Tab-separated table of C-alpha atoms and ligand atoms in Angstrom:
chain	number	residue	atom	x	y	z
A	1	UNK	CA	18.833	-5.383	-15.898
A	2	UNK	CA	17.426	-2.769	-13.530
A	3	UNK	CA	13.989	-4.362	-13.692
A	4	UNK	CA	15.220	-7.710	-12.361
A	5	UNK	CA	17.283	-5.956	-9.708
A	6	UNK	CA	14.242	-4.020	-8.541
A	7	UNK	CA	12.102	-7.144	-8.595
A	8	UNK	CA	14.656	-8.965	-6.479
A	9	UNK	CA	14.747	-6.015	-4.102
A	10	UNK	CA	10.974	-6.218	-3.791
A	11	UNK	CA	10.569	-10.001	-3.452
A	12	UNK	CA	13.605	-11.347	-1.609
A	13	UNK	CA	13.975	-11.425	2.134
A	14	UNK	CA	17.143	-9.518	2.980
A	15	UNK	CA	19.601	-10.667	5.571
A	16	UNK	CA	20.608	-7.527	7.393
A	17	UNK	CA	23.510	-6.854	9.710
A	18	UNK	CA	22.183	-4.726	12.568
A	19	UNK	CA	25.324	-2.606	12.712
A	20	UNK	CA	24.496	-1.337	9.197
A	21	UNK	CA	21.074	-0.107	10.278
A	22	UNK	CA	20.318	3.440	11.343
A	23	UNK	CA	21.487	3.119	14.959
A	24	UNK	CA	22.975	5.155	17.796
A	25	UNK	CA	26.211	3.381	18.746
A	26	UNK	CA	26.619	5.408	21.966
A	27	UNK	CA	23.210	4.288	23.190
A	28	UNK	CA	24.103	0.678	22.416
A	29	UNK	CA	27.489	0.918	24.186
A	30	UNK	CA	25.982	2.624	27.250
A	31	UNK	CA	23.300	-0.009	27.599
A	32	UNK	CA	25.916	-2.773	27.229
A	33	UNK	CA	28.139	-1.187	29.887
A	34	UNK	CA	25.343	-1.382	32.465
A	35	UNK	CA	24.509	-4.912	31.353
A	36	UNK	CA	28.149	-6.026	31.790
A	37	UNK	CA	28.263	-4.551	35.280
A	38	UNK	CA	25.000	-6.384	36.107
A	39	UNK	CA	26.503	-9.692	34.884
A	40	UNK	CA	29.462	-9.181	37.215
A	41	UNK	CA	27.160	-8.671	40.206
A	42	UNK	CA	24.652	-11.440	39.482
A	43	UNK	CA	26.179	-14.854	38.855
A	44	UNK	CA	23.418	-16.939	40.471
A	45	UNK	CA	19.614	-16.829	40.518
A	46	UNK	CA	19.688	-15.545	44.119
A	47	UNK	CA	22.116	-12.754	43.227
A	48	UNK	CA	19.946	-11.877	40.196
A	49	UNK	CA	16.876	-11.613	42.416
A	50	UNK	CA	18.762	-9.279	44.760
A	51	UNK	CA	19.914	-6.991	41.937
A	52	UNK	CA	16.502	-6.958	40.247
A	53	UNK	CA	14.703	-6.255	43.539
A	54	UNK	CA	16.923	-3.212	44.014
A	55	UNK	CA	16.237	-2.004	40.461
A	56	UNK	CA	12.468	-2.572	40.817
A	57	UNK	CA	12.261	-0.686	44.101
A	58	UNK	CA	14.301	2.213	42.710
A	59	UNK	CA	11.647	2.401	39.984
A	60	UNK	CA	8.638	2.492	42.318
A	61	UNK	CA	7.611	-1.153	42.132
A	62	UNK	CA	5.979	-2.361	45.365
A	63	UNK	CA	5.890	-5.818	46.923
A	64	UNK	CA	2.428	-7.224	46.128
A	65	UNK	CA	2.012	-8.108	49.820
A	66	UNK	CA	2.340	-4.483	50.925
A	67	UNK	CA	-1.067	-3.261	49.750
A	68	UNK	CA	-4.655	-4.535	49.707
A	69	UNK	CA	-5.789	-2.828	46.491
A	70	UNK	CA	-4.158	-1.955	43.215
A	71	UNK	CA	-5.332	0.192	40.316
A	72	UNK	CA	-4.336	0.762	36.699
A	73	UNK	CA	-0.799	2.099	36.429
A	74	UNK	CA	0.401	0.496	39.689
A	75	UNK	CA	3.739	-1.325	39.616
A	76	UNK	CA	4.131	-4.486	41.690
A	77	UNK	CA	6.418	-7.456	42.159
A	78	UNK	CA	6.540	-10.760	43.988
A	79	UNK	CA	9.653	-12.680	45.001
A	80	UNK	CA	9.296	-16.435	45.332
A	81	UNK	CA	11.721	-18.028	47.844
A	82	UNK	CA	14.606	-15.655	46.960
A	83	UNK	CA	15.015	-17.392	43.598
A	84	UNK	CA	12.489	-16.091	41.114
A	85	UNK	CA	10.532	-12.883	40.490
A	86	UNK	CA	7.306	-11.787	38.850
A	87	UNK	CA	6.826	-8.045	38.180
A	88	UNK	CA	3.804	-6.307	36.654
A	89	UNK	CA	2.452	-2.926	35.597
A	90	UNK	CA	-1.352	-2.998	35.888
A	91	UNK	CA	-3.173	-2.060	32.677
A	92	UNK	CA	-6.240	0.140	32.253
A	93	UNK	CA	-8.068	-2.395	30.066
A	94	UNK	CA	-10.470	-4.966	31.528
A	95	UNK	CA	-8.044	-7.562	32.904
A	96	UNK	CA	-9.991	-10.445	31.402
A	97	UNK	CA	-8.798	-9.304	27.962
A	98	UNK	CA	-5.416	-10.777	28.818
A	99	UNK	CA	-1.859	-9.767	29.658
A	100	UNK	CA	1.375	-9.172	27.743
A	101	UNK	CA	3.949	-11.423	29.396
A	102	UNK	CA	7.680	-11.779	28.766
A	103	UNK	CA	9.192	-14.831	30.470
A	104	UNK	CA	12.875	-15.653	30.838
A	105	UNK	CA	15.011	-17.596	33.312
A	106	UNK	CA	17.748	-16.513	35.702
A	107	UNK	CA	19.401	-19.856	36.524
A	108	UNK	CA	22.471	-20.864	34.499
A	109	UNK	CA	24.603	-23.997	34.163
A	110	UNK	CA	27.168	-24.292	36.970
A	111	UNK	CA	28.730	-26.648	39.536
A	112	UNK	CA	26.740	-27.245	42.748
A	113	UNK	CA	28.256	-28.796	45.875
A	114	UNK	CA	27.193	-32.300	46.887
A	115	UNK	CA	25.642	-32.630	50.384
A	116	UNK	CA	28.918	-34.019	51.827
A	117	UNK	CA	31.425	-32.158	49.685
A	118	UNK	CA	34.671	-31.821	51.640
A	119	UNK	CA	37.377	-34.499	51.546
A	120	UNK	CA	41.136	-34.869	51.684
A	121	UNK	CA	43.418	-36.679	49.254
A	122	UNK	CA	47.196	-36.834	49.838
A	123	UNK	CA	47.346	-33.558	51.786
A	124	UNK	CA	45.018	-31.670	49.418
A	125	UNK	CA	41.469	-30.652	50.343
A	126	UNK	CA	38.744	-30.800	47.692
A	127	UNK	CA	35.004	-30.297	47.201
A	128	UNK	CA	32.840	-32.887	45.406
A	129	UNK	CA	30.441	-31.186	42.976
A	130	UNK	CA	27.298	-32.155	41.098
A	131	UNK	CA	26.940	-30.181	37.883
A	132	UNK	CA	23.699	-28.302	37.189
A	133	UNK	CA	22.375	-27.994	33.639
A	134	UNK	CA	23.884	-29.077	30.337
A	135	UNK	CA	27.618	-28.482	30.424
A	136	UNK	CA	30.529	-29.713	28.319
A	137	UNK	CA	32.586	-30.813	31.322
A	138	UNK	CA	36.001	-30.307	29.747
A	139	UNK	CA	35.248	-26.561	29.556
A	140	UNK	CA	35.060	-26.277	33.356
A	141	UNK	CA	38.533	-27.477	34.338
A	142	UNK	CA	41.490	-25.145	34.956
A	143	UNK	CA	39.407	-21.990	34.931
A	144	UNK	CA	39.051	-19.691	37.955
A	145	UNK	CA	35.888	-20.492	39.924
A	146	UNK	CA	34.077	-18.430	42.541
A	147	UNK	CA	31.820	-19.685	45.338
A	148	UNK	CA	28.279	-18.356	45.805
A	149	UNK	CA	25.215	-19.283	47.806
A	150	UNK	CA	23.714	-19.837	51.215
A	151	UNK	CA	24.360	-22.132	54.154
A	152	UNK	CA	21.510	-22.671	56.607
A	153	UNK	CA	22.660	-23.674	60.097
A	154	UNK	CA	20.631	-24.489	63.212
A	155	UNK	CA	19.987	-20.824	63.911
A	156	UNK	CA	20.995	-18.673	60.941
A	157	UNK	CA	21.416	-18.311	57.182
A	158	UNK	CA	24.860	-17.352	55.923
A	159	UNK	CA	25.410	-15.797	52.513
A	160	UNK	CA	28.612	-16.708	50.711
A	161	UNK	CA	30.386	-14.907	47.884
A	162	UNK	CA	34.119	-15.626	47.499
A	163	UNK	CA	36.338	-15.176	44.465
A	164	UNK	CA	34.825	-12.204	42.644
A	165	UNK	CA	36.862	-9.418	44.264
A	166	UNK	CA	40.484	-8.888	43.221
A	167	UNK	CA	41.861	-9.521	46.717
A	168	UNK	CA	39.930	-12.766	47.245
A	169	UNK	CA	41.173	-16.277	46.421
A	170	UNK	CA	39.652	-18.314	43.590
A	171	UNK	CA	39.215	-22.060	43.215
A	172	UNK	CA	39.804	-24.439	40.311
A	173	UNK	CA	39.492	-28.022	39.071
A	174	UNK	CA	42.877	-29.469	38.146
A	175	UNK	CA	42.990	-31.254	34.781
A	176	UNK	CA	45.613	-33.834	33.856
A	177	UNK	CA	48.885	-32.543	32.387
A	178	UNK	CA	49.415	-33.374	28.672
A	179	UNK	CA	52.570	-35.346	29.542
A	180	UNK	CA	50.446	-37.958	31.341
A	181	UNK	CA	47.171	-37.780	29.446
A	182	UNK	CA	47.799	-40.333	26.667
A	183	UNK	CA	44.931	-42.501	27.939
A	184	UNK	CA	42.615	-39.562	28.591
A	185	UNK	CA	43.340	-38.109	25.137
A	186	UNK	CA	42.024	-41.265	23.463
A	187	UNK	CA	38.632	-41.036	25.198
A	188	UNK	CA	35.575	-39.443	23.628
A	189	UNK	CA	35.217	-35.770	24.505
A	190	UNK	CA	32.143	-36.422	26.661
A	191	UNK	CA	33.949	-39.174	28.609
A	192	UNK	CA	37.389	-37.595	29.021
A	193	UNK	CA	36.201	-35.627	32.068
A	194	UNK	CA	33.440	-37.329	34.072
A	195	UNK	CA	31.004	-35.801	36.541
A	196	UNK	CA	32.991	-37.356	39.385
A	197	UNK	CA	36.195	-35.742	38.086
A	198	UNK	CA	34.828	-32.243	38.727
A	199	UNK	CA	36.431	-31.878	42.163
A	200	UNK	CA	37.412	-28.392	43.233
A	201	UNK	CA	40.755	-27.741	44.943
A	202	UNK	CA	40.183	-25.712	48.132
A	203	UNK	CA	43.349	-25.942	50.284
A	204	UNK	CA	46.591	-27.659	51.286
A	205	UNK	CA	47.825	-26.544	54.744
A	206	UNK	CA	47.496	-29.143	57.580
A	207	UNK	CA	46.012	-28.113	60.936
A	208	UNK	CA	48.928	-27.324	63.263
A	209	UNK	CA	49.142	-29.887	66.072
A	210	UNK	CA	51.515	-32.361	67.748
A	211	UNK	CA	48.705	-34.882	68.072
A	212	UNK	CA	48.570	-37.926	65.800
A	213	UNK	CA	45.353	-37.338	63.850
A	214	UNK	CA	44.290	-38.010	60.269
A	215	UNK	CA	42.876	-35.549	57.685
A	216	UNK	CA	44.660	-32.516	59.047
A	217	UNK	CA	44.166	-30.473	55.845
A	218	UNK	CA	40.427	-31.081	55.888
A	219	UNK	CA	40.409	-30.154	59.584
A	220	UNK	CA	42.238	-26.929	58.819
A	221	UNK	CA	39.720	-25.966	56.100
A	222	UNK	CA	36.764	-26.716	58.393
A	223	UNK	CA	38.431	-24.699	61.139
A	224	UNK	CA	38.857	-21.710	58.797
A	225	UNK	CA	35.191	-21.974	57.755
A	226	UNK	CA	34.135	-22.356	61.395
A	227	UNK	CA	36.027	-19.258	62.459
A	228	UNK	CA	34.753	-17.196	59.540
A	229	UNK	CA	31.126	-18.392	59.354
A	230	UNK	CA	30.521	-20.458	62.496
A	231	UNK	CA	29.663	-23.553	60.451
A	232	UNK	CA	30.462	-27.248	60.967
A	233	UNK	CA	30.701	-29.980	58.315
A	234	UNK	CA	27.080	-31.079	58.773
A	235	UNK	CA	25.835	-27.594	57.785
A	236	UNK	CA	26.693	-28.323	54.128
A	237	UNK	CA	23.647	-30.606	53.961
A	238	UNK	CA	21.390	-27.553	54.264
A	239	UNK	CA	23.264	-25.324	51.847
A	240	UNK	CA	22.952	-24.265	48.234
A	241	UNK	CA	26.491	-23.544	47.128
A	242	UNK	CA	27.148	-22.858	43.465
A	243	UNK	CA	30.585	-22.553	41.851
A	244	UNK	CA	30.565	-20.301	38.793
A	245	UNK	CA	33.327	-19.009	36.508
A	246	UNK	CA	35.159	-16.170	38.280
A	247	UNK	CA	36.155	-14.386	35.076
A	248	UNK	CA	34.681	-10.919	34.648
A	249	UNK	CA	32.237	-10.197	31.844
A	250	UNK	CA	33.928	-7.895	29.309
A	251	UNK	CA	33.647	-6.253	25.927
A	252	UNK	CA	35.053	-8.487	23.201
A	253	UNK	CA	36.770	-7.504	19.955
A	254	UNK	CA	38.850	-4.601	18.604
A	255	UNK	CA	35.552	-2.873	17.779
A	256	UNK	CA	34.063	-3.727	21.209
A	257	UNK	CA	30.928	-5.003	19.481
A	258	UNK	CA	30.450	-8.145	21.564
A	259	UNK	CA	30.018	-9.177	25.196
A	260	UNK	CA	31.850	-12.187	26.643
A	261	UNK	CA	30.573	-13.344	30.003
A	262	UNK	CA	29.218	-16.177	32.090
A	263	UNK	CA	25.462	-16.737	32.549
A	264	UNK	CA	24.164	-14.818	29.532
A	265	UNK	CA	21.789	-17.771	29.011
A	266	UNK	CA	19.401	-16.453	30.032
A	267	UNK	CA	20.316	-13.344	32.004
A	268	UNK	CA	20.709	-11.378	28.777
A	269	UNK	CA	16.970	-11.818	28.104
A	270	UNK	CA	16.105	-11.416	31.808
A	271	UNK	CA	17.998	-8.124	32.036
A	272	UNK	CA	16.655	-6.648	28.776
A	273	UNK	CA	13.048	-7.676	29.507
A	274	UNK	CA	13.207	-6.254	33.034
A	275	UNK	CA	14.817	-3.000	31.858
A	276	UNK	CA	12.101	-2.694	29.195
A	277	UNK	CA	9.378	-3.085	31.857
A	278	UNK	CA	10.784	-0.040	33.677
A	279	UNK	CA	9.756	2.071	30.650
A	280	UNK	CA	6.104	0.985	30.831
A	281	UNK	CA	3.788	3.603	32.345
A	282	UNK	CA	-0.007	3.371	32.339
A	283	UNK	CA	-0.254	0.607	29.722
A	284	UNK	CA	-3.580	-0.548	28.300
A	285	UNK	CA	-2.819	-4.252	28.771
A	286	UNK	CA	-1.167	-5.450	31.993
A	287	UNK	CA	2.552	-5.958	31.296
A	288	UNK	CA	4.329	-8.756	33.168
A	289	UNK	CA	8.001	-9.664	33.409
A	290	UNK	CA	8.457	-13.234	34.600
A	291	UNK	CA	11.896	-14.413	35.737
A	292	UNK	CA	11.930	-18.149	36.353
A	293	UNK	CA	14.420	-20.438	38.074
A	294	UNK	CA	15.255	-24.102	37.289
A	295	UNK	CA	14.872	-23.862	33.488
A	296	UNK	CA	18.253	-25.496	32.957
A	297	UNK	CA	17.165	-28.676	34.749
A	298	UNK	CA	13.638	-28.983	33.331
A	299	UNK	CA	11.625	-26.166	34.985
A	300	UNK	CA	10.445	-28.383	37.855
A	301	UNK	CA	10.481	-27.326	41.508
A	302	UNK	CA	8.603	-24.584	43.344
A	303	UNK	CA	10.678	-21.801	41.774
A	304	UNK	CA	10.550	-23.283	38.248
A	305	UNK	CA	8.070	-22.375	35.510
A	306	UNK	CA	5.979	-25.490	36.196
A	307	UNK	CA	5.236	-24.281	39.725
A	308	UNK	CA	1.805	-22.794	40.432
A	309	UNK	CA	3.538	-19.854	42.109
A	310	UNK	CA	2.967	-17.890	38.892
A	311	UNK	CA	-0.796	-18.552	39.015
A	312	UNK	CA	-0.684	-17.444	42.654
A	313	UNK	CA	0.860	-14.115	41.600
A	314	UNK	CA	-1.768	-13.576	38.888
A	315	UNK	CA	-4.575	-14.548	41.320
A	316	UNK	CA	-3.254	-12.006	43.789
A	317	UNK	CA	-3.384	-9.335	41.074
A	318	UNK	CA	-7.033	-10.255	40.426
A	319	UNK	CA	-7.848	-10.415	44.164
A	320	UNK	CA	-6.461	-6.931	44.628
A	321	UNK	CA	-7.969	-5.305	41.505
A	322	UNK	CA	-11.245	-6.547	39.959
A	323	UNK	CA	-11.752	-9.545	42.265
A	324	UNK	CA	-11.155	-13.169	41.315
A	325	UNK	CA	-13.688	-15.859	40.418
A	326	UNK	CA	-13.468	-19.496	39.265
A	327	UNK	CA	-12.431	-19.768	35.629
A	328	UNK	CA	-11.335	-16.139	35.315
A	329	UNK	CA	-7.626	-16.937	35.163
A	330	UNK	CA	-8.249	-19.554	32.445
A	331	UNK	CA	-10.135	-16.955	30.411
A	332	UNK	CA	-7.259	-14.498	30.873
A	333	UNK	CA	-4.723	-17.094	29.731
A	334	UNK	CA	-6.748	-17.651	26.545
A	335	UNK	CA	-6.385	-13.928	25.797
A	336	UNK	CA	-2.763	-13.597	26.901
A	337	UNK	CA	0.239	-13.038	24.652
A	338	UNK	CA	3.656	-14.326	25.711
A	339	UNK	CA	7.211	-13.976	24.536
A	340	UNK	CA	9.387	-16.787	25.848
A	341	UNK	CA	12.560	-14.737	26.049
A	342	UNK	CA	15.329	-17.297	25.933
A	343	UNK	CA	18.625	-17.288	24.087
A	344	UNK	CA	19.334	-19.459	21.084
A	345	UNK	CA	22.550	-20.842	19.611
A	346	UNK	CA	24.043	-18.477	17.033
A	347	UNK	CA	26.065	-19.516	13.986
A	348	UNK	CA	29.626	-20.305	15.074
A	349	UNK	CA	32.177	-19.824	12.248
A	350	UNK	CA	34.428	-22.532	13.721
A	351	UNK	CA	31.784	-25.189	12.994
A	352	UNK	CA	30.069	-24.212	9.717
A	353	UNK	CA	28.900	-27.758	8.923
A	354	UNK	CA	26.658	-27.976	11.981
A	355	UNK	CA	24.313	-25.316	10.618
A	356	UNK	CA	21.654	-25.091	7.908
A	357	UNK	CA	22.586	-21.618	6.837
A	358	UNK	CA	19.175	-20.474	5.579
A	359	UNK	CA	17.598	-21.076	8.970
A	360	UNK	CA	20.126	-20.089	11.597
A	361	UNK	CA	20.466	-17.175	13.973
A	362	UNK	CA	23.352	-14.850	13.218
A	363	UNK	CA	24.977	-12.767	15.888
A	364	UNK	CA	24.383	-9.042	15.262
A	365	UNK	CA	21.324	-9.695	13.088
A	366	UNK	CA	18.672	-8.997	15.696
A	367	UNK	CA	16.328	-10.931	17.920
A	368	UNK	CA	15.612	-14.558	16.998
A	369	UNK	CA	11.966	-15.513	16.610
A	370	UNK	CA	11.669	-19.274	16.883
A	371	UNK	CA	8.328	-20.840	15.952
A	372	UNK	CA	9.280	-24.208	17.377
A	373	UNK	CA	12.190	-25.644	19.356
A	374	UNK	CA	12.527	-29.363	20.220
A	375	UNK	CA	14.662	-31.874	18.361
A	376	UNK	CA	14.432	-33.987	15.168
A	377	UNK	CA	10.619	-34.373	14.781
A	378	UNK	CA	10.044	-31.035	16.566
A	379	UNK	CA	9.541	-33.283	19.626
A	380	UNK	CA	8.705	-31.313	22.751
A	381	UNK	CA	7.976	-28.032	20.935
A	382	UNK	CA	4.888	-25.930	21.588
A	383	UNK	CA	5.040	-24.639	17.966
A	384	UNK	CA	3.414	-21.185	17.731
A	385	UNK	CA	0.426	-20.653	15.400
A	386	UNK	CA	1.014	-18.863	12.095
A	387	UNK	CA	-1.441	-16.156	13.227
A	388	UNK	CA	0.663	-15.416	16.292
A	389	UNK	CA	3.934	-15.460	14.320
A	390	UNK	CA	2.232	-13.027	11.934
A	391	UNK	CA	1.269	-10.755	14.807
A	392	UNK	CA	4.862	-10.720	16.141
A	393	UNK	CA	6.549	-10.034	12.794
A	394	UNK	CA	4.123	-7.226	12.021
A	395	UNK	CA	4.722	-5.695	15.435
A	396	UNK	CA	8.496	-5.820	14.919
A	397	UNK	CA	8.380	-4.537	11.323
A	398	UNK	CA	6.114	-1.641	12.336
A	399	UNK	CA	8.594	-0.636	15.057
A	400	UNK	CA	11.867	-1.134	13.152
A	401	UNK	CA	12.989	-4.034	15.326
A	402	UNK	CA	15.639	-6.232	13.684
A	403	UNK	CA	14.482	-9.858	13.835
A	404	UNK	CA	15.441	-13.165	12.278
A	405	UNK	CA	13.526	-16.433	12.062
A	406	UNK	CA	15.481	-19.522	12.848
A	407	UNK	CA	15.894	-23.054	14.043
A	408	UNK	CA	18.982	-24.294	15.894
A	409	UNK	CA	21.360	-26.426	13.812
A	410	UNK	CA	20.678	-29.018	11.133
A	411	UNK	CA	17.809	-31.453	11.758
A	412	UNK	CA	18.807	-34.280	14.095
A	413	UNK	CA	22.062	-32.698	15.225
A	414	UNK	CA	20.723	-31.830	18.658
A	415	UNK	CA	18.016	-29.628	20.045
A	416	UNK	CA	16.731	-27.846	23.084
A	417	UNK	CA	13.720	-26.389	24.837
A	418	UNK	CA	12.592	-23.397	26.868
A	419	UNK	CA	9.711	-22.465	29.176
A	420	UNK	CA	7.469	-21.764	26.127
A	421	UNK	CA	5.547	-25.058	26.237
A	422	UNK	CA	4.626	-24.602	29.897
A	423	UNK	CA	3.010	-21.237	29.162
A	424	UNK	CA	1.366	-22.707	26.046
A	425	UNK	CA	-0.116	-25.427	28.291
A	426	UNK	CA	-1.960	-22.727	30.197
A	427	UNK	CA	-3.691	-21.637	26.983
A	428	UNK	CA	-1.662	-18.550	26.066
A	429	UNK	CA	-0.217	-17.618	22.691
A	430	UNK	CA	3.530	-17.993	23.073
A	431	UNK	CA	6.623	-17.881	20.898
A	432	UNK	CA	10.341	-18.088	21.628
A	433	UNK	CA	11.987	-14.760	21.066
A	434	UNK	CA	15.514	-14.204	22.373
A	435	UNK	CA	19.077	-13.158	21.782
A	436	UNK	CA	21.512	-15.345	19.787
A	437	UNK	CA	24.556	-16.578	21.732
A	438	UNK	CA	27.803	-18.142	20.557
A	439	UNK	CA	29.249	-20.852	22.848
A	440	UNK	CA	26.034	-21.134	24.868
A	441	UNK	CA	26.356	-22.945	28.240
A	442	UNK	CA	30.120	-22.422	28.259
A	443	UNK	CA	31.915	-20.499	31.024
A	444	UNK	CA	32.315	-17.562	28.597
A	445	UNK	CA	29.258	-17.045	26.396
A	446	UNK	CA	29.284	-14.459	23.580
A	447	UNK	CA	26.526	-12.036	22.531
A	448	UNK	CA	26.296	-8.947	20.306
A	449	UNK	CA	25.722	-5.528	21.840
A	450	UNK	CA	23.486	-4.662	18.894
A	451	UNK	CA	21.266	-7.668	19.636
A	452	UNK	CA	21.105	-6.794	23.326
A	453	UNK	CA	19.905	-3.235	22.720
A	454	UNK	CA	17.588	-4.328	19.904
A	455	UNK	CA	16.000	-6.972	22.185
A	456	UNK	CA	15.458	-4.338	24.869
A	457	UNK	CA	13.547	-2.261	22.284
A	458	UNK	CA	11.652	-5.335	21.008
A	459	UNK	CA	10.510	-6.240	24.522
A	460	UNK	CA	9.391	-2.676	25.166
A	461	UNK	CA	7.149	-2.552	22.078
A	462	UNK	CA	5.684	-5.938	22.987
A	463	UNK	CA	4.783	-4.850	26.533
A	464	UNK	CA	3.205	-1.656	25.173
A	465	UNK	CA	1.206	-3.261	22.373
A	466	UNK	CA	-2.536	-2.892	22.820
B	501	LIG	MN1	17.975	-20.621	28.311
B	502	LIG	MN1	20.225	-23.020	28.619
């Protein structure tokens, strides 16, 4: 009896709930409190960059443009077009031996305004939107929305943030009432609300005048915006306005073990990997935190992971330390280790049949290490080498980091990707390693506070590893 029990103990892989490990709950709750307050301040990539810049500067990181030379131990950052950041702590080792990089993304699914958004319909004013990233559209109607972004006029740039403070108005998309939705109810879920149905209600009072003119409600809205911001209708063409859920991120559950909040894909990995970098002093290998934009729409664009802006940042590090030369960056990439820190879909108890239970991520069970993403045939995955997976698991086991190895859902049920393959293309060793999320891409995503704190520790040991 005992012999078999001991043998099983020795040979089986145990599934372990992180809350049952030897942990400090106060530490976990404190970390989560700061994370929740960050989520409430940073609902767009631009707002994330602002918050992170403040945190980096408070921790003695310098803009890479400010100095001509850097030495081991120096802390630097670079902000690319207000929308993505690279931060580094220079190592003491010969830089050609490679870097330790953690890469995440700070853009999240949302509703962007079209270039000509404002129109009037039967005395109501609305905005036309164009959704950004993979959303289930029915989730975005009849929830409070807030407005964020910038408008560039002839002579200035105006920053907008409306709907987050208690005394500010919110906006919403009006769905059809159940009494009249017999036809809509019969449609497939993905067709019931179309992209062109995602029109945001923004006002209803007509401009006060005795003159016979049309579109008085639209005129009144434009007049309010003109008085407040000095803009005219044409200025929307040079704007980036994003509507996000206005709900506050909060603790979830009687035991307050979870976080519910918008934009946790992938700001939960961005926040934990940046906070971990703040603990790195005088490392042997150069530690880099990379926060990309545009992941949710394919990583293209000059602030996305495919942009050569990242190579520019690394070249600047070389220029200002050991000096650059042709081929040096390629050699460094060959010796570089990367964690692609992106969230993954966690097991959702409402849909047990979607999952292959031996190979899923479970909320509260630690960081998910994902050898390959993609769909069906592993299509589109960079697929980490066994040697590199071995290195990561040993690192985590040595440092008591809770980790799980998973895929996402049964084969053929769906799939997804991250920035991993783009970094693999450069010649680095890279593996996906992020926090499991329930209801990913929804207006109210759910994570575990244990996983958040555990990921923060995991990222710290990775940066520090020699
Ligand atoms: Mn993501
Ligand atoms: Mn995503």
